[in-house]
CSV table of C-alpha atoms in Angstrom, one decimal:
chain,number,residue,atom,x,y,z
A,28,MET,CA,141.0,95.9,93.0
A,29,HIS,CA,144.9,95.4,93.6
A,30,LEU,CA,146.0,93.8,96.1
A,31,GLY,CA,149.8,93.8,97.5
A,32,LEU,CA,150.8,90.8,99.9
A,33,VAL,CA,153.7,90.5,102.5
A,34,ILE,CA,154.3,86.9,103.4
A,35,HIS,CA,157.6,85.5,104.6
A,36,GLY,CA,159.1,82.3,101.7
A,37,GLY,CA,156.5,82.5,99.5
A,38,LEU,CA,153.3,80.5,99.3
A,39,ASP,CA,154.8,77.5,98.8
A,40,ARG,CA,155.8,76.5,101.9
A,41,LEU,CA,153.7,74.1,104.2
A,42,SER,CA,152.0,75.0,107.4
A,43,GLY,CA,148.1,75.9,108.0
A,44,GLY,CA,149.2,79.5,107.6
A,45,PHE,CA,150.8,79.1,104.3
A,46,LEU,CA,148.1,77.2,103.6
A,47,TYR,CA,145.3,79.9,104.1
A,48,ASP,CA,147.4,82.8,102.6
A,49,ARG,CA,147.6,80.4,99.4
A,50,MET,CA,143.5,79.7,99.3
A,51,LEU,CA,142.6,83.3,100.0
A,52,VAL,CA,144.9,84.7,97.1
A,53,GLN,CA,143.8,82.0,94.9
A,54,HIS,CA,140.1,83.1,95.3
A,55,LEU,CA,140.8,86.5,95.0
A,56,GLN,CA,142.5,86.4,92.0
A,57,ALA,CA,139.4,83.9,90.5
A,58,SER,CA,137.5,86.7,92.1
A,59,GLY,CA,139.5,89.0,89.4
A,60,TRP,CA,141.2,90.9,91.8
A,61,ARG,CA,145.0,91.1,90.8
A,62,VAL,CA,147.4,90.4,93.9
A,63,ASP,CA,150.9,90.7,93.9
A,64,VAL,CA,152.8,88.6,96.8
A,65,PHE,CA,156.4,90.7,97.9
A,66,ALA,CA,157.8,87.8,99.6
A,67,LEU,CA,160.9,88.5,102.3
A,68,PRO,CA,163.8,86.0,102.9
A,69,TRP,CA,163.3,83.4,104.7
A,70,GLY,CA,165.5,83.7,108.0
A,71,SER,CA,165.2,83.6,112.0
A,72,TYR,CA,163.1,86.3,114.0
A,73,LEU,CA,166.1,88.9,114.7
A,74,SER,CA,167.8,88.4,111.3
A,75,SER,CA,163.9,89.7,110.4
A,76,LEU,CA,163.7,93.0,112.1
A,77,ALA,CA,166.3,94.1,109.5
A,78,LEU,CA,164.6,94.0,107.3
A,79,ASN,CA,162.5,97.1,109.0
A,80,LEU,CA,164.9,98.8,107.0
A,81,SER,CA,165.2,97.3,103.5
A,82,ALA,CA,164.8,101.0,101.6
A,83,GLN,CA,164.0,98.4,98.4
A,84,LEU,CA,161.0,96.7,99.7
A,85,LEU,CA,159.7,99.8,101.2
A,86,SER,CA,160.2,101.4,97.3
A,87,GLU,CA,158.3,98.0,95.9
A,88,ILE,CA,155.2,98.8,97.9
A,89,GLU,CA,155.2,102.4,97.4
A,90,SER,CA,154.8,101.9,93.7
A,91,SER,CA,153.1,98.7,93.0
A,92,SER,CA,149.6,101.2,92.5
A,93,ILE,CA,148.0,98.8,95.5
A,94,ASP,CA,144.7,99.4,96.6
A,95,LEU,CA,145.4,97.1,99.6
A,96,LEU,CA,148.4,96.3,101.8
A,97,VAL,CA,148.0,92.7,103.1
A,98,GLU,CA,150.3,90.9,105.8
A,99,ASP,CA,151.1,87.7,107.1
A,100,GLU,CA,151.4,88.4,110.9
A,101,LEU,CA,154.2,86.3,111.5
A,102,SER,CA,156.0,88.8,109.1
A,103,HIS,CA,155.7,91.2,112.0
A,104,PRO,CA,159.4,91.6,113.7
A,105,SER,CA,160.2,93.2,109.5
A,106,LEU,CA,157.1,95.6,109.6
A,107,PHE,CA,156.7,96.9,112.5
A,108,ALA,CA,158.7,100.4,111.8
A,109,LEU,CA,158.8,99.7,108.0
A,110,ASN,CA,154.5,100.1,107.8
A,111,ARG,CA,155.4,103.8,109.4
A,112,GLY,CA,157.5,104.5,105.9
A,113,VAL,CA,154.8,102.9,103.7
A,114,ARG,CA,152.1,105.1,105.9
A,115,ARG,CA,154.4,108.7,105.3
A,116,HIS,CA,154.2,107.9,101.2
A,117,ILE,CA,150.7,106.0,99.8
A,118,GLN,CA,147.6,106.3,102.1
A,119,ILE,CA,146.2,102.7,101.3
A,120,PRO,CA,144.7,100.1,104.2
A,121,ILE,CA,147.0,97.6,105.8
A,122,VAL,CA,145.5,94.1,106.9
A,123,SER,CA,147.0,92.0,109.2
A,124,VAL,CA,146.3,88.0,108.3
A,125,VAL,CA,146.7,86.8,111.9
A,126,HIS,CA,147.0,82.9,112.1
A,127,HIS,CA,147.6,83.0,116.4
A,128,LEU,CA,150.1,85.3,118.2
A,129,ARG,CA,153.7,84.3,118.4
A,130,SER,CA,153.4,85.6,122.2
A,131,ASP,CA,150.5,83.1,122.8
A,132,GLU,CA,153.1,80.1,122.2
A,133,GLY,CA,154.3,78.3,125.2
A,134,ARG,CA,158.0,79.4,126.0
A,135,SER,CA,160.4,80.9,128.0
A,136,ALA,CA,159.0,83.2,130.5
A,137,TRP,CA,161.7,86.1,129.3
A,138,MET,CA,160.7,85.5,125.4
A,139,ASN,CA,157.4,86.0,125.5
A,140,PRO,CA,156.8,89.5,127.4
A,141,PHE,CA,159.6,90.7,124.0
A,142,TYR,CA,157.1,89.1,121.7
A,143,ARG,CA,154.2,91.0,123.1
A,144,VAL,CA,156.0,94.7,122.6
A,145,LEU,CA,157.0,93.8,119.0
A,146,GLU,CA,153.9,92.1,118.3
A,147,ARG,CA,151.7,95.3,120.2
A,148,THR,CA,153.7,97.4,118.1
A,149,TYR,CA,152.8,95.7,114.9
A,150,LEU,CA,149.5,95.4,115.4
A,151,ARG,CA,149.0,99.1,116.5
A,152,GLY,CA,150.2,100.3,113.0
A,153,VAL,CA,147.6,98.1,110.9
A,154,ASP,CA,144.0,99.1,110.3
A,155,ALA,CA,142.5,96.0,110.2
A,156,ALA,CA,143.2,92.4,110.9
A,157,VAL,CA,141.6,88.6,109.4
A,158,CYS,CA,141.1,86.3,111.9
A,159,ASN,CA,141.3,82.6,112.0
A,160,SER,CA,139.2,81.9,115.0
A,161,LEU,CA,137.1,83.4,117.7
A,162,ALA,CA,140.1,83.2,119.8
A,163,THR,CA,142.7,84.1,117.4
A,164,GLN,CA,140.8,87.7,117.6
A,165,ARG,CA,139.9,87.7,121.4
A,166,SER,CA,143.5,87.4,121.5
A,167,LEU,CA,144.8,90.0,119.4
A,168,GLU,CA,142.0,92.4,120.8
A,169,ALA,CA,143.7,91.3,124.6
A,170,LEU,CA,146.7,92.7,123.3
A,171,LEU,CA,146.1,95.5,122.2
A,172,ASP,CA,143.7,96.3,125.2
A,173,ARG,CA,140.7,98.0,122.3
A,174,ARG,CA,138.6,95.9,119.5
A,175,LEU,CA,140.3,96.6,115.4
A,176,PRO,CA,138.0,95.6,112.8
A,177,SER,CA,138.1,92.5,111.9
A,178,VAL,CA,136.9,89.5,110.2
A,179,VAL,CA,137.1,85.8,111.6
A,180,ALA,CA,137.0,83.6,108.5
A,181,TYR,CA,137.7,80.2,109.5
A,182,PRO,CA,140.2,78.2,107.6
A,183,GLY,CA,138.2,76.1,105.1
A,184,ARG,CA,137.8,72.2,103.9
A,185,ASP,CA,137.9,71.1,100.3
A,186,PRO,CA,134.8,71.5,98.5
A,187,ILE,CA,135.5,67.7,97.5
A,188,LEU,CA,134.3,65.0,99.7
A,189,PRO,CA,136.6,62.0,100.5
A,190,GLU,CA,135.2,58.9,99.6
A,191,ILE,CA,134.3,57.8,103.2
A,192,ASP,CA,130.9,56.7,104.0
A,193,PRO,CA,129.6,56.1,108.6
A,194,GLU,CA,130.2,52.2,107.4
A,195,GLN,CA,133.2,52.1,106.5
A,196,ILE,CA,133.8,54.4,110.3
A,197,ARG,CA,131.8,51.9,112.2
A,198,THR,CA,133.4,48.9,110.7
A,199,ARG,CA,137.3,51.0,111.3
A,200,ALA,CA,136.5,51.2,114.4
A,201,ILE,CA,134.8,47.6,116.0
A,202,ALA,CA,138.2,46.2,113.7
A,203,ALA,CA,140.1,43.8,115.7
A,204,GLY,CA,143.8,45.6,116.1
A,205,PRO,CA,145.8,48.4,117.9
A,206,LEU,CA,144.6,51.9,117.8
A,207,LYS,CA,145.8,53.9,115.1
A,208,VAL,CA,147.0,57.3,116.2
A,209,VAL,CA,148.3,60.2,113.3
A,210,PHE,CA,150.0,63.2,114.0
A,211,LEU,CA,150.0,65.4,111.1
A,212,GLY,CA,151.4,68.3,110.9
A,213,ASN,CA,154.9,70.5,110.9
A,214,VAL,CA,157.8,68.4,113.7
A,215,ILE,CA,158.5,71.5,115.8
A,216,PRO,CA,158.3,72.1,119.7
A,217,ARG,CA,155.1,73.6,120.1
A,218,LYS,CA,153.1,70.5,118.3
A,219,GLY,CA,153.5,68.4,121.2
A,220,LEU,CA,154.8,65.0,120.4
A,221,LEU,CA,156.6,64.4,122.9
A,222,VAL,CA,154.1,64.9,125.5
A,223,LEU,CA,152.2,62.9,122.5
A,224,VAL,CA,155.2,60.1,122.7
A,225,GLU,CA,155.1,60.5,127.0
A,226,ALA,CA,151.5,59.5,126.9
A,227,LEU,CA,151.6,56.8,124.5
A,228,SER,CA,154.4,54.8,126.4
A,229,SER,CA,152.6,55.1,129.4
A,230,VAL,CA,149.9,52.5,127.9
A,231,SER,CA,150.3,49.1,127.3
A,232,ALA,CA,151.9,47.5,124.0
A,233,GLY,CA,149.9,46.6,121.9
A,234,ASP,CA,147.3,48.7,122.2
A,235,TRP,CA,148.3,51.1,119.4
A,236,ARG,CA,150.9,52.6,116.4
A,237,LEU,CA,151.7,55.4,116.0
A,238,GLU,CA,151.8,57.5,112.2
A,239,ILE,CA,153.6,60.8,112.5
A,240,ILE,CA,153.2,62.7,109.1
A,241,GLY,CA,154.8,66.1,108.4
A,242,ASP,CA,157.9,68.0,107.8
A,243,LEU,CA,160.7,66.2,109.4
A,244,THR,CA,163.3,69.6,108.5
A,245,ALA,CA,161.6,72.3,110.0
A,246,ASP,CA,163.2,72.1,112.8
A,247,PRO,CA,165.9,69.8,112.9
A,248,SER,CA,167.3,69.6,116.5
A,249,HIS,CA,164.0,69.1,117.7
A,250,THR,CA,164.1,65.7,114.8
A,251,ARG,CA,167.0,64.4,116.7
A,252,ARG,CA,165.0,64.9,119.9
A,253,LEU,CA,162.1,63.6,119.2
A,254,ARG,CA,163.6,60.1,117.6
A,255,ARG,CA,166.1,60.0,121.2
A,256,ALA,CA,163.2,60.6,123.2
A,257,ILE,CA,161.0,57.4,121.1
A,258,GLU,CA,164.7,55.4,121.4
A,259,GLN,CA,164.5,56.0,125.0
A,260,ALA,CA,160.8,55.4,125.5
A,261,GLY,CA,161.3,51.6,124.0
A,262,VAL,CA,158.6,52.1,121.5
A,263,ALA,CA,160.4,52.4,118.3
A,264,ASP,CA,158.7,49.7,116.9
A,265,ARG,CA,155.1,50.8,117.3
A,266,VAL,CA,155.9,54.7,115.9
A,267,ASN,CA,156.9,55.6,112.3
A,268,LEU,CA,158.0,59.1,111.5
A,269,ALA,CA,156.5,59.2,107.6
A,270,GLY,CA,157.4,62.6,106.6
A,271,ARG,CA,155.7,64.9,104.2
A,272,LEU,CA,153.1,63.3,102.5
A,273,ASP,CA,150.1,65.2,100.4
A,274,GLY,CA,147.5,63.9,98.3
A,275,ALA,CA,146.1,60.7,97.7
A,276,ALA,CA,148.7,59.3,99.4
A,277,LEU,CA,148.3,61.3,102.7
A,278,GLY,CA,144.4,60.3,102.1
A,279,ARG,CA,144.7,56.8,102.4
A,280,ARG,CA,146.8,56.9,105.1
A,281,LEU,CA,144.6,58.6,107.5
A,282,MET,CA,142.0,56.4,106.1
A,283,GLU,CA,143.7,53.8,107.7
A,284,CYS,CA,143.7,56.0,110.8
A,285,HIS,CA,141.1,55.8,114.0
A,286,VAL,CA,142.2,59.7,115.6
A,287,MET,CA,144.0,62.3,114.8
A,288,VAL,CA,146.8,64.1,117.8
A,289,VAL,CA,148.1,66.8,117.9
A,290,PRO,CA,148.5,67.8,121.6
A,291,ALA,CA,150.4,71.5,120.1
A,292,SER,CA,150.4,73.8,123.2
A,293,TYR,CA,149.0,76.1,121.1
A,294,GLU,CA,146.9,76.4,117.9
A,295,GLY,CA,145.4,79.5,116.3
A,296,PHE,CA,142.3,76.6,115.1
A,297,GLY,CA,144.4,73.6,113.7
A,298,ILE,CA,144.0,72.5,110.6
A,299,ALA,CA,145.2,68.6,110.9
A,300,TYR,CA,141.9,68.5,112.8
A,301,LEU,CA,139.9,69.4,110.3
A,302,ASP,CA,141.9,67.5,107.4
A,303,GLY,CA,141.4,64.3,110.2
A,304,MET,CA,137.2,64.7,110.5
A,305,ALA,CA,137.3,64.7,106.3
A,306,TYR,CA,138.6,60.9,107.0
A,307,GLY,CA,135.1,60.4,110.1
A,308,LEU,CA,138.9,60.9,112.9
A,309,PRO,CA,138.0,62.3,116.2
A,310,ALA,CA,140.9,64.9,117.2
A,311,LEU,CA,142.5,64.9,120.6
A,312,ALA,CA,143.5,69.2,120.6
A,313,THR,CA,144.2,71.2,123.3
A,314,THR,CA,142.3,73.5,125.2
A,315,ALA,CA,144.7,76.8,124.2
A,316,GLY,CA,143.5,78.1,121.5
A,317,GLY,CA,140.8,77.9,118.9
A,318,ALA,CA,140.8,74.1,118.3
A,319,GLY,CA,137.8,74.3,120.9
A,320,GLU,CA,135.8,75.7,118.4
A,321,LEU,CA,135.9,72.8,115.5
A,322,VAL,CA,136.3,69.8,118.6
A,323,ARG,CA,133.4,69.8,121.1
A,324,HIS,CA,134.8,67.5,124.5
A,325,GLY,CA,133.1,64.0,124.3
A,326,HIS,CA,131.4,64.7,120.6
A,327,ASN,CA,133.9,64.4,118.0
A,328,GLY,CA,137.1,64.5,120.3
A,329,TYR,CA,139.1,65.7,123.3
A,330,LEU,CA,140.1,68.6,124.2
A,331,ILE,CA,143.3,68.4,126.9
A,332,PRO,CA,145.0,70.6,128.3
A,333,PRO,CA,148.2,71.3,127.1
A,334,ASN,CA,151.7,69.0,128.4
A,335,ASP,CA,149.2,66.8,130.2
A,336,ALA,CA,150.5,63.4,129.2
A,337,GLN,CA,148.4,61.7,131.8
A,338,GLY,CA,145.2,63.6,130.5
A,339,LEU,CA,145.9,62.5,126.7
A,340,ALA,CA,147.2,59.0,127.7
A,341,ALA,CA,143.4,58.9,129.7
A,342,GLY,CA,141.8,60.7,126.4
A,343,LEU,CA,143.5,58.0,124.2
A,344,VAL,CA,142.6,54.8,126.4
A,345,SER,CA,138.9,55.5,126.9
A,346,LEU,CA,139.1,55.3,122.7
A,347,MET,CA,141.3,52.0,123.0
A,348,LYS,CA,138.5,50.0,125.5
A,349,ASP,CA,135.1,51.7,123.5
A,350,ARG,CA,135.7,50.9,120.1
A,351,GLY,CA,131.4,52.0,120.1
A,352,THR,CA,132.7,55.6,121.2
A,353,LEU,CA,135.1,56.0,119.0
A,354,ALA,CA,133.1,55.3,116.0
A,355,LYS,CA,130.4,57.3,117.5
A,356,MET,CA,132.9,60.2,117.6
A,357,GLY,CA,134.2,59.0,114.2
A,358,LEU,CA,130.8,59.8,112.8
A,359,ALA,CA,130.6,63.4,114.8
A,360,ALA,CA,133.9,63.9,113.0
A,361,LEU,CA,132.8,63.3,109.8
A,362,GLU,CA,129.8,65.5,110.2
A,363,THR,CA,131.7,68.3,112.1
A,364,TYR,CA,133.6,68.7,108.1
A,365,ARG,CA,130.7,67.9,106.3
A,366,SER,CA,128.7,71.0,107.9
A,367,HIS,CA,132.2,73.1,107.6
A,368,PRO,CA,132.4,76.2,105.7
A,369,THR,CA,135.0,75.5,102.2
A,370,TRP,CA,138.2,77.5,101.4
A,371,SER,CA,135.7,79.3,98.8
A,372,GLU,CA,132.9,80.5,101.6
A,373,SER,CA,135.8,81.3,103.9
A,374,ALA,CA,138.1,83.3,101.5
A,375,GLU,CA,134.8,85.2,100.4
A,376,LEU,CA,133.8,86.7,103.6
A,377,VAL,CA,137.8,87.8,103.8
A,378,ARG,CA,136.8,89.2,100.0
A,379,ARG,CA,133.7,91.0,101.1
A,380,PHE,CA,135.5,92.5,103.7
A,381,LEU,CA,138.7,93.6,102.4
A,382,PHE,CA,136.1,95.1,100.0
A,383,ASP,CA,134.5,97.2,102.1
A,384,LEU,CA,137.8,98.6,104.2
A,385,ARG,CA,138.9,99.4,100.9
A,386,GLY,CA,135.0,101.2,99.1
A,387,ASP,CA,134.8,102.8,103.1
A,388,VAL,CA,138.7,104.6,103.0
A,389,SER,CA,138.0,106.1,99.1
A,390,ARG,CA,134.4,107.7,100.4
A,391,PHE,CA,136.2,109.3,103.8
A,392,ALA,CA,139.6,110.3,101.2
A,393,MET,CA,136.7,111.7,98.5
A,394,ALA,CA,135.1,113.8,101.3
A,395,GLY,CA,138.6,115.4,102.6
A,396,ARG,CA,138.2,112.6,106.0
A,397,ARG,CA,139.9,110.2,107.9
A,398,SER,CA,138.0,106.9,107.6
A,399,PRO,CA,136.8,105.5,111.1
A,400,TYR,CA,138.6,102.5,110.5
A,401,LEU,CA,142.3,104.8,109.9
A,402,ARG,CA,140.9,107.3,112.9
A,403,ALA,CA,140.6,103.9,114.9
A,404,ARG,CA,144.4,103.1,114.5
A,405,GLY,CA,145.0,106.3,116.3
A,406,GLY,CA,146.9,108.4,113.9
A,407,SER,CA,147.4,109.3,110.7
A,408,PRO,CA,147.4,107.1,107.4
C-alpha cells in the first residue's frame, strides 16, 4: 500500500499531535507500506490559506501514484479548497487525522465561528477520519451534523515500561516535603499555565514546587507573559522553567514529581497525562475534551472545569494534605498506564481501517460504482 501524508512542518516537531503522526508512519512502514510525506511550510493560519492555490503541491500529490491520501486536520486551512483539485484528477480516499478541532479551543468569540466554517468545509471534503478520542469523534460529527466513517485510536504508550514499582510510588507520596507538581507540554495559551500559576500562588508557600517542562519558544510572547505572572505572584523561587527534556532526562524528572497538572482549555486527549501515569503521577486535567477518557475523577486524578483556578487549587491542596490519597491515586495512575494500548496496537487499528477503506473503494471502482464511503461524503470523488 502506498500512502501520502500531508502535514505542516514535518514529522520531527514536538507536540502530541506530531508524535501521533510519527508513530503511525513508523508502524505503517514497519508493516511494509510506503509513505510519502508532503510537508507544508510552517506559517500563520492566514498565510496557510494561500497554499490552497499551490500548483506545485497539487502536482506532487497527483504524480505520486498513492493509493490513499492522509491529512493532518491541523493543516485544514491549506487543504479545504486544494482537495477539490485532487478530486478532479485522482480517485483515491482522503482521510483526515483529527487530534482536536481548532474551533473547539477557547478563544475570542468572533474567531471560532470563522474557524468552524473553514473546518466544516474541509471535513465535508474528506471520506473518513482517524480520531484520537471519542470526544474528538463526537465533536467532528457535531460540526458536520452527520456521521463520518471513522476509527478511534487512542495515543499509545511505550511498550517498554519505566522501572518504577508500587512501593516506590507509596514511598514518594508519603515522604516529607512539598508537593512536587509538574507541567509537561508546549508553553502556549491553550495549556493553561497562567491558571496553574494563579492556583498555586493561592496555596501556602512551603507546600509545593512547580516544574515546567516544555518548549519555551513555541509562543515567545506567551512565555514572557508567564514569566511576568510568576514574578508578580511572588513565586519565582518555587517555579523552575526547565524547557524541553527528552528521554532519560525527562524520565528522571518525572520520577521525582508527585502529580501531573495540565489545566488546558481543551485537549483532544492529552498525551502528557499518559506520560505522567507511566511514573505513577495522578493527573489534574480539565473537563473540556477527551481527557476524561483517561483520567477518572477521584481515581487516578481530578477533572476540573477549564479556567477554574480555585477548583484547581482545591484539588492540589487535597493531595498536599492527604498523602495516602496521593499514593492511592498514583498506584491507580500506574495501573491505567500499564493497561493502556501501546502505540503499535493503536496504529494497527488505523492500518486496518485504512486498508479496509482502500479495499472498499477499489472494489466499487472495479464494479463501476461509487464506494459508500465516497457516497456518504456527498458529491463525486
